[in-house]
GROMACS .gro file of C-alpha atoms in nm:
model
  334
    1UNK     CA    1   1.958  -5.167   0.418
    2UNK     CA    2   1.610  -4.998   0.428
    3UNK     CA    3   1.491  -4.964   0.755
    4UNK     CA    4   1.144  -5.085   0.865
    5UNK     CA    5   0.948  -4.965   1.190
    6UNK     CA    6   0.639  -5.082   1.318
    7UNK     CA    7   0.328  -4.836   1.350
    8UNK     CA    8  -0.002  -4.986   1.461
    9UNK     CA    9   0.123  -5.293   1.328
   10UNK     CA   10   0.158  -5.202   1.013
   11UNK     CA   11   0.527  -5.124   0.793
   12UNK     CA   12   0.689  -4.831   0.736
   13UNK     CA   13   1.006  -4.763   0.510
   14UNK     CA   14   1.160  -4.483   0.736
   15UNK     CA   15   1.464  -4.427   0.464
   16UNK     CA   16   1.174  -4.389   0.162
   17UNK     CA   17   0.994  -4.131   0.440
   18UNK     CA   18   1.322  -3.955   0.478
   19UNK     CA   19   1.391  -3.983   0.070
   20UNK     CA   20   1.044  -3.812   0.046
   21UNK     CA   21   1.128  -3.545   0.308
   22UNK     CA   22   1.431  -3.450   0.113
   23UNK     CA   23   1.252  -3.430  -0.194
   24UNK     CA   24   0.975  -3.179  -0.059
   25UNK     CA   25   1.247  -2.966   0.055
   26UNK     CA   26   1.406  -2.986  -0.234
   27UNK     CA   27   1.102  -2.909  -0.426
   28UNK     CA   28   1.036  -2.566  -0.187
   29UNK     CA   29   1.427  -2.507  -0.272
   30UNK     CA   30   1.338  -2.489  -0.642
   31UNK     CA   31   1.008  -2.302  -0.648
   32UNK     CA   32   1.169  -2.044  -0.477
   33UNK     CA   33   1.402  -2.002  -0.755
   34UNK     CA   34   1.114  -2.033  -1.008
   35UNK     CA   35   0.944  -1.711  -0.831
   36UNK     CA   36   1.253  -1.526  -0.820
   37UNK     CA   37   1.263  -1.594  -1.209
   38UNK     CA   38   0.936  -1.521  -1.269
   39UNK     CA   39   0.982  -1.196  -1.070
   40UNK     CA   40   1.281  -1.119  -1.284
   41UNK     CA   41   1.073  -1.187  -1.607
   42UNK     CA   42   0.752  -0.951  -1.443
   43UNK     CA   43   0.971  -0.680  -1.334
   44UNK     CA   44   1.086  -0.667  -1.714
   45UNK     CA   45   0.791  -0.517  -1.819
   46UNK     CA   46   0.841  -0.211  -1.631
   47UNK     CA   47   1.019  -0.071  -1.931
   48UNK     CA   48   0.792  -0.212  -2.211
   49UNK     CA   49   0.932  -0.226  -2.559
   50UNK     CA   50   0.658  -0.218  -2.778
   51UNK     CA   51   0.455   0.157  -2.708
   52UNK     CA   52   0.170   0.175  -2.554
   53UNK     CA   53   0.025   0.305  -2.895
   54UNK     CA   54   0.056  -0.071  -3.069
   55UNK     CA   55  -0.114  -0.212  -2.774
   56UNK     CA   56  -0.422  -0.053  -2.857
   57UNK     CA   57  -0.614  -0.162  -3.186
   58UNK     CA   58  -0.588  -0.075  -3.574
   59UNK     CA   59  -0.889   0.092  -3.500
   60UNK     CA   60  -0.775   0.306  -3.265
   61UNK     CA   61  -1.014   0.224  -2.967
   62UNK     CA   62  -0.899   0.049  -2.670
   63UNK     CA   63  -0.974  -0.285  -2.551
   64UNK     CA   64  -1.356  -0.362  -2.419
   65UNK     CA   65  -1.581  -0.627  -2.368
   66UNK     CA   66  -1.672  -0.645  -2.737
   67UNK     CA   67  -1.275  -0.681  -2.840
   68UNK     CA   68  -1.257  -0.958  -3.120
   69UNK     CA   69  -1.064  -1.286  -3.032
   70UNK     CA   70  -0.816  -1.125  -3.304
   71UNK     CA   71  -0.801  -0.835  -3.138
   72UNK     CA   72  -0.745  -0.962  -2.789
   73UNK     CA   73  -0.505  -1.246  -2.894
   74UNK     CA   74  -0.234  -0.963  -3.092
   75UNK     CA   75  -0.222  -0.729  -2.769
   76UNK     CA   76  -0.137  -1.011  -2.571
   77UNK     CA   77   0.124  -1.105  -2.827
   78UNK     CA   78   0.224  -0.770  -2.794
   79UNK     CA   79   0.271  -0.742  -2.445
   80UNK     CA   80   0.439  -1.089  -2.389
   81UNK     CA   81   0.702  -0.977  -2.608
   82UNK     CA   82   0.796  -0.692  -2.423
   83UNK     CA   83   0.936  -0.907  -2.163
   84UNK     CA   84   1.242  -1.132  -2.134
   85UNK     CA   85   1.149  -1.476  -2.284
   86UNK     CA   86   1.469  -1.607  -2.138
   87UNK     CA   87   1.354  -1.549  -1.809
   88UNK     CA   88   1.037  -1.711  -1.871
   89UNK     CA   89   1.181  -2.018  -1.980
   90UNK     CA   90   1.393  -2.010  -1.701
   91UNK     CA   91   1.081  -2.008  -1.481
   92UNK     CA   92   0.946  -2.301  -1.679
   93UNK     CA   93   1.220  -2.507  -1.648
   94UNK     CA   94   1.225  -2.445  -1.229
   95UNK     CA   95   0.839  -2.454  -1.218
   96UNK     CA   96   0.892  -2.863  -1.372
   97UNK     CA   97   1.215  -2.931  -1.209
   98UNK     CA   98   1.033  -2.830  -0.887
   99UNK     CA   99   0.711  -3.051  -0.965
  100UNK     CA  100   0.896  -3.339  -1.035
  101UNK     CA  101   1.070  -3.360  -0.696
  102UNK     CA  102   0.715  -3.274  -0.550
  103UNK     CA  103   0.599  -3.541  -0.732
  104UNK     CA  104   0.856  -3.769  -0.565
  105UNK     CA  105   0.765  -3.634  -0.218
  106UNK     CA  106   0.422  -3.785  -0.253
  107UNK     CA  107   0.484  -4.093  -0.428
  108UNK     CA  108   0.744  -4.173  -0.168
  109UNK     CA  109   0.545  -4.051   0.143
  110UNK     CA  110   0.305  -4.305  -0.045
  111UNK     CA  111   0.515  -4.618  -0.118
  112UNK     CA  112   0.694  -4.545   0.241
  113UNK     CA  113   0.324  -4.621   0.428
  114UNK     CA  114   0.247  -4.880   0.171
  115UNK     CA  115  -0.133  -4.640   0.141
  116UNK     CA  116  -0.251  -4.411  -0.066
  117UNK     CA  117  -0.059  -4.065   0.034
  118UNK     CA  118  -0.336  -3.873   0.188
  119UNK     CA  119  -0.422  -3.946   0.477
  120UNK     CA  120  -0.339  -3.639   0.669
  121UNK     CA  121  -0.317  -3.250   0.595
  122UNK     CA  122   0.047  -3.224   0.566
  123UNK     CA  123   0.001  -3.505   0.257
  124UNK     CA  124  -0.322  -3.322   0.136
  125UNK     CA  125  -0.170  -2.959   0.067
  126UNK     CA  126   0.160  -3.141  -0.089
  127UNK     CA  127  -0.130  -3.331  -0.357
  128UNK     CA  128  -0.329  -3.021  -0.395
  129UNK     CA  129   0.004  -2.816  -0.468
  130UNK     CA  130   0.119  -3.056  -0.718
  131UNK     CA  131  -0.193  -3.095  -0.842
  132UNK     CA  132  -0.225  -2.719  -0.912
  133UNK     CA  133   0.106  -2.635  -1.009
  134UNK     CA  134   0.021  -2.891  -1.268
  135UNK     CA  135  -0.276  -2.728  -1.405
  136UNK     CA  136  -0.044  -2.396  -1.414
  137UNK     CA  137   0.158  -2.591  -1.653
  138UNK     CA  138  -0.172  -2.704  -1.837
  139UNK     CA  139  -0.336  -2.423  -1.854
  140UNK     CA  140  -0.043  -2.119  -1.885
  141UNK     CA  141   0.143  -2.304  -2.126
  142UNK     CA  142   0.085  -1.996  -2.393
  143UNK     CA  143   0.324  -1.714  -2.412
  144UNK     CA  144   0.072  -1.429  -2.262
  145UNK     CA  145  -0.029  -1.626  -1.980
  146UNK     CA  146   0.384  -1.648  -1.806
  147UNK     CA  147   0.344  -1.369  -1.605
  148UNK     CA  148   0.072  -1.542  -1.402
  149UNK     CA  149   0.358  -1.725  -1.261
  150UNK     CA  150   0.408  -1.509  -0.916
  151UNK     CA  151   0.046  -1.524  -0.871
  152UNK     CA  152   0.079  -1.908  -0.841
  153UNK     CA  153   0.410  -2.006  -0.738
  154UNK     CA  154   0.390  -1.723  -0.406
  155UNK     CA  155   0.079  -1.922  -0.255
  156UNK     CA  156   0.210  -2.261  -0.331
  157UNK     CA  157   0.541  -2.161  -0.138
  158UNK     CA  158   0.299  -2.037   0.144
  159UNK     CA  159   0.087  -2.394   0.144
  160UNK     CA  160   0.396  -2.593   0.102
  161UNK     CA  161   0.621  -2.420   0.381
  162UNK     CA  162   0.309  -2.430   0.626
  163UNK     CA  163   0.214  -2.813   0.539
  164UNK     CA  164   0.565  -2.862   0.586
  165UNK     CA  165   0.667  -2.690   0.916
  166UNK     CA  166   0.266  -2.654   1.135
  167UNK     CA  167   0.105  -2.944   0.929
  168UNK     CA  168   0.405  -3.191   0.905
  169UNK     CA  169   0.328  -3.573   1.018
  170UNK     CA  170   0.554  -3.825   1.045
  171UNK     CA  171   0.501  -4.093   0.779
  172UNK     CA  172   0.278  -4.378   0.938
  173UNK     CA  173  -0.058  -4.556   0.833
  174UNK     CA  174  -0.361  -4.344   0.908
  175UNK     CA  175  -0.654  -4.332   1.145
  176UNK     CA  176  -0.897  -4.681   1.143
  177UNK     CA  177  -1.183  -4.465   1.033
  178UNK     CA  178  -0.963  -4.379   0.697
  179UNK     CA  179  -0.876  -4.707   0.626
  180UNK     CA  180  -1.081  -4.747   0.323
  181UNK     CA  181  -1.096  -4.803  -0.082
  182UNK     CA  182  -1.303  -4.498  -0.074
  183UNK     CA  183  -0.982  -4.281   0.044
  184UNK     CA  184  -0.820  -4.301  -0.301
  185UNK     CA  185  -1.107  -4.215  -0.470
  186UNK     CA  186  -1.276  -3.954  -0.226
  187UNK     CA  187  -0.967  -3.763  -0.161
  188UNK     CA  188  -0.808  -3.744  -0.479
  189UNK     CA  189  -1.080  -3.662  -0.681
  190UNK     CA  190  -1.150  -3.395  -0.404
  191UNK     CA  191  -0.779  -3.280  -0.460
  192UNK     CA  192  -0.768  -3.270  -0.838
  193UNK     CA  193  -1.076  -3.048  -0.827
  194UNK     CA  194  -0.937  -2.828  -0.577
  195UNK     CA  195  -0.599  -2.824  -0.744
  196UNK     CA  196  -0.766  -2.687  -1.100
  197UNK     CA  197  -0.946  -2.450  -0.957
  198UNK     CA  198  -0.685  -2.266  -0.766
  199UNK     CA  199  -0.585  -2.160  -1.117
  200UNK     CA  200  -0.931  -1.948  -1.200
  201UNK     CA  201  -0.925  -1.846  -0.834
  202UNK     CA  202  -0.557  -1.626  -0.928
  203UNK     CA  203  -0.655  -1.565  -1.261
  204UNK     CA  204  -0.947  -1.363  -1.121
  205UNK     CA  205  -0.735  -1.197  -0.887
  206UNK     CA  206  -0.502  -1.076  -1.176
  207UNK     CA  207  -0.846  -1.025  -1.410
  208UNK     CA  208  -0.937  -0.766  -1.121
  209UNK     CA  209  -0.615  -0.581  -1.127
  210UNK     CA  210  -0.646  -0.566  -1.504
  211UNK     CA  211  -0.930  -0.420  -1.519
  212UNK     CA  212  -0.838  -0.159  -1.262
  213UNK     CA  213  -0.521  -0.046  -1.501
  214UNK     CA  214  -0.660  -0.136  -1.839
  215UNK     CA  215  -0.388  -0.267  -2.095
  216UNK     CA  216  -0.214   0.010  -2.262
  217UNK     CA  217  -0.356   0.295  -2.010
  218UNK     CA  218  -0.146   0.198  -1.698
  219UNK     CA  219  -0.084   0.473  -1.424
  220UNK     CA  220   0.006   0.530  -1.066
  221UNK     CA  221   0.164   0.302  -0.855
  222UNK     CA  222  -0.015   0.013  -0.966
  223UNK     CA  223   0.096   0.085  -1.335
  224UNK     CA  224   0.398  -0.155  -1.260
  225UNK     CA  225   0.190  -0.436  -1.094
  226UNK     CA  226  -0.054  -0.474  -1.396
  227UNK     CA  227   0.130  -0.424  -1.700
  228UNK     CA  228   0.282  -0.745  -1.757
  229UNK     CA  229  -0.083  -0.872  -1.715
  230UNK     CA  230  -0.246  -1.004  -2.072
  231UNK     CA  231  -0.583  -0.839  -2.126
  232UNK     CA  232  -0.929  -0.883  -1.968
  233UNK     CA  233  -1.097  -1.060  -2.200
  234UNK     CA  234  -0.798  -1.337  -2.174
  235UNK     CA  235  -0.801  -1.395  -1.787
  236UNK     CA  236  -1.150  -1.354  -1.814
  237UNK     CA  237  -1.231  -1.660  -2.041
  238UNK     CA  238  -0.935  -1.818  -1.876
  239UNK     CA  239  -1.094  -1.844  -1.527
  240UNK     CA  240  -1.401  -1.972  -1.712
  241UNK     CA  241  -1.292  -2.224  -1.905
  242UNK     CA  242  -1.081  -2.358  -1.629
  243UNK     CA  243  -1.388  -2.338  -1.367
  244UNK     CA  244  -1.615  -2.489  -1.615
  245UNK     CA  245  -1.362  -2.826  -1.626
  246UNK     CA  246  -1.308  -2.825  -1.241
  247UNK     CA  247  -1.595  -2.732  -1.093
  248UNK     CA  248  -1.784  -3.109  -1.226
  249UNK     CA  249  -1.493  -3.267  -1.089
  250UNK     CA  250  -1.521  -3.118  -0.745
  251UNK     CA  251  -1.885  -3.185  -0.736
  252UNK     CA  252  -1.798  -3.544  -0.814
  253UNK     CA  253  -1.559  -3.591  -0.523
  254UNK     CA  254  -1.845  -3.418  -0.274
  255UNK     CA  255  -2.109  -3.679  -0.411
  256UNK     CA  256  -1.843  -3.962  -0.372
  257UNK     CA  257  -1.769  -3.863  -0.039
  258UNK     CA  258  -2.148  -3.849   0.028
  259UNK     CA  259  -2.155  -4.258  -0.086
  260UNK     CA  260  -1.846  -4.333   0.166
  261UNK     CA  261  -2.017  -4.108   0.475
  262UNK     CA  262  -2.324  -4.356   0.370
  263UNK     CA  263  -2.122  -4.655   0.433
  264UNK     CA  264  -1.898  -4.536   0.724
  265UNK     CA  265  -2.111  -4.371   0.904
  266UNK     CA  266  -2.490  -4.475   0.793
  267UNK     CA  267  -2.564  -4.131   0.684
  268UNK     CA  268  -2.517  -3.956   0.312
  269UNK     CA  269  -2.511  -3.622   0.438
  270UNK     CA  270  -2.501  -3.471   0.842
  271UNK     CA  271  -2.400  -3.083   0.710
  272UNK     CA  272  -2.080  -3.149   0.979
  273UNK     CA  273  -1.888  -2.886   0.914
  274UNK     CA  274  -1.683  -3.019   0.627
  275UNK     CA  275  -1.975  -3.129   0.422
  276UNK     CA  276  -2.162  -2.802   0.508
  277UNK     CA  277  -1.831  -2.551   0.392
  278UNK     CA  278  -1.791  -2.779   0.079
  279UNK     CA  279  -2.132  -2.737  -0.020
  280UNK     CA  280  -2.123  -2.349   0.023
  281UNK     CA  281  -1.822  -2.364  -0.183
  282UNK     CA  282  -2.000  -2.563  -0.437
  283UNK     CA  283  -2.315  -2.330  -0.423
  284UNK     CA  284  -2.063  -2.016  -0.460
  285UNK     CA  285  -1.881  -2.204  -0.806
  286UNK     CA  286  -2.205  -2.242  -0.961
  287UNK     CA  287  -2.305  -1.884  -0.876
  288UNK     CA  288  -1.976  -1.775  -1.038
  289UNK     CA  289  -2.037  -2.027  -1.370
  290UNK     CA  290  -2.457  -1.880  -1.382
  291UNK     CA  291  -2.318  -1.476  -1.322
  292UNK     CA  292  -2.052  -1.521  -1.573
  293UNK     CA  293  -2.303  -1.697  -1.864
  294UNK     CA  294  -2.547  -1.422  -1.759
  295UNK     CA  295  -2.518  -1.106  -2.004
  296UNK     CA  296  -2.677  -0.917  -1.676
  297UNK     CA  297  -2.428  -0.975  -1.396
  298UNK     CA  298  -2.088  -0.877  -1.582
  299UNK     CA  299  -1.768  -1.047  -1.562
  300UNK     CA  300  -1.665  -0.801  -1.286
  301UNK     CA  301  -1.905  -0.937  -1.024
  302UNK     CA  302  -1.874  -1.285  -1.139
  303UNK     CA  303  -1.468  -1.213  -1.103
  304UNK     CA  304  -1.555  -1.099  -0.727
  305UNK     CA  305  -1.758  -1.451  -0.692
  306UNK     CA  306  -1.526  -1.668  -0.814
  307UNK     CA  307  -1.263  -1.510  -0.569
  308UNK     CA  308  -1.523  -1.516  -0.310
  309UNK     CA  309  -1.570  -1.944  -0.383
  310UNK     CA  310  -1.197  -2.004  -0.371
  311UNK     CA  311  -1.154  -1.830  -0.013
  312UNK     CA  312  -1.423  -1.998   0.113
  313UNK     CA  313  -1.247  -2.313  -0.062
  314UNK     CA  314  -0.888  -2.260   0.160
  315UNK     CA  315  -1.098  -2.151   0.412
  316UNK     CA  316  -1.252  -2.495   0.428
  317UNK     CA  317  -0.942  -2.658   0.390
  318UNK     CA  318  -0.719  -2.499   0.713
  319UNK     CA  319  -0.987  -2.324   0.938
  320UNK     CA  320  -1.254  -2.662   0.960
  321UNK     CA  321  -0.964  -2.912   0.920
  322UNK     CA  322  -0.781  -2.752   1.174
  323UNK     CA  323  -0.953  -2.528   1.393
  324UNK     CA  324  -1.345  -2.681   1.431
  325UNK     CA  325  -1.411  -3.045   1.538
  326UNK     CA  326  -1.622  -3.251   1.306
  327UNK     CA  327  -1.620  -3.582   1.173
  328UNK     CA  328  -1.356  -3.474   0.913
  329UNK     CA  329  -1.106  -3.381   1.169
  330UNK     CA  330  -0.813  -3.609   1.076
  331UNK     CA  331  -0.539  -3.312   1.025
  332UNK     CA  332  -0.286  -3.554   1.152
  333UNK     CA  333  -0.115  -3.275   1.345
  334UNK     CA  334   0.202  -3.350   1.568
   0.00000   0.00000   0.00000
């Protein structure tokens, strides 16, 4: 028989909290066998087997700025298929085994409290994890893009095992002051935006690397480290196109947030801390999106930007959550 304890006079299902426990560990278990995979798969490319000669186009000129869609889209061809596909869809198969037990972890944190599961930090880095490996699944579903895979599975495993050890809470109903309709629709929204966007924020990362060893002119130590990596121009338009679909949604779930700060505390906006970082990382996406539409900044500054927005985006969520008192200060930590 379930068993049912009493917090703040509310019920809690202590066997669906333990259920849920299990199935975030279980989750962690199985991403960590999704990088190794994925490391497997990466480290293939060390010994290409396609010449760096058909990596380069008919026209014999290497890959710029001005490369067709043609162009770009038969290098990466190219280069994906000088990996291991098997080991890719090994990855693939971990990467949504793993995401459905995480999935289970925060419905039955959720159903366990009988309240919307986010009501403390240990609950908002397991949504914005699943959330994000999610969009990994949306949006590096094509055959170039698997070798992004490390990039997003190593910082997930980093989140996860620090919500999960430093961050943990016991399942219970939350704080008075987030008893509200406005938590399911401030919060998630908040977390679907940040969860998209930690995709662009590693694609840039790996669009940087590229274009420090350009595709098919690797050298040095850092030869191994970008090869497996499709070309510029595809990480490039990548981390746009992604930005460009979560950076609305992020600015919705500020403005929400706004409307409940109106109602909870008779005030839209008091820059506390939370409010102030958010904006700044708002300020710092639309810089990125302006740079990168701008002929005159270059994609390699607005690459630097768009890094820059996403640290200041973790930044806000451990450093103010945990570290600097404000209004927002419900990290629910033990």
């Amino acid at each position: 028989m379930n068993t049912l304890i009493l917090a703040q006079g509310l019920p809690v299902n202590e066997t669906l909290s333990t259920y849920s426990d299990l199935a975030f560990r279980t989750s962690f278990g199985i991403y960590v066998l999704a990088l190794i995979a994925s490391l497997i798969y990466y480290a293939g490319f060390r010994v290409a087997k396609v010449s760096e000669k058909e990596l380069v186009t008919a026209g014999g000129t290497g890959l710029t700025e001005s490369t067709s869609l043609t162009e770009t889209a038969a290098a990466d061809d190219a280069r994906a298929a000088s990996g291991n596909p098997r080991w890719a869809r090994i990855t693939q198969l971990f990467v949504v085994l793993g995401l459905a037990f995480a999935v289970a972890a925060w419905v039955l944190r959720g159903v366990a409290t009988s309240r919307f599961p986010l009501g403390n930090m240990y609950e908002y880095i397991l949504g914005t994890t699943v959330l994000g490996v999610g969009a990994g699944l949306v949006f590096l579903r094509k055959p170039a893009m698997q070798a992004a895979w490390p990039y997003v599975l190593l910082p997930v495993l980093v989140l996860m095992f620090f919500g999960g050890t430093h961050l943990y809470s016991e399942a219970a109903p939350v704080v008075p002051a987030l008893r509200s309709y406005w938590l399911p629709i401030h919060v998630s929204i908040i977390v679907l935006g940040s969860g998209i966007l930690f995709i662009p924020g590693v694609v840039s990362i790996m669009y940087l690397i590229r274009v420090w060893q350009p595709q098919g002119q690797e050298s040095g130590w850092g030869a191994w480290l970008a090869r497996p990596l499709p070309t510029a121009e595809t990480l490039d338009r990548l981390a746009y196109r992604v930005t460009v679909i979560g950076f609305p949604i992020f600015g919705v779930g500020i403005l929400l947030g706004a409307v409940w700060a109106e109602s909870a505390w008779g005030r839209f906006w008091g820059w506390d801390p939370k409010e102030t970082v958010s904006f700044i990382t708002w300020v710092l996406y639309a810089v990125y999106l302006h740079a990168r539409a701008t002929t005159g900044w270059g994609p390699k500054k607005a690459a630097w930007i768009n890094i820059a927005a996403f640290s200041v985006h973790v930044f806000n969520l451990f450093f103010i959550n945990m570290v600097v008192s404000g209004l927002h200060s419900y990290a629910g930590l033990n």
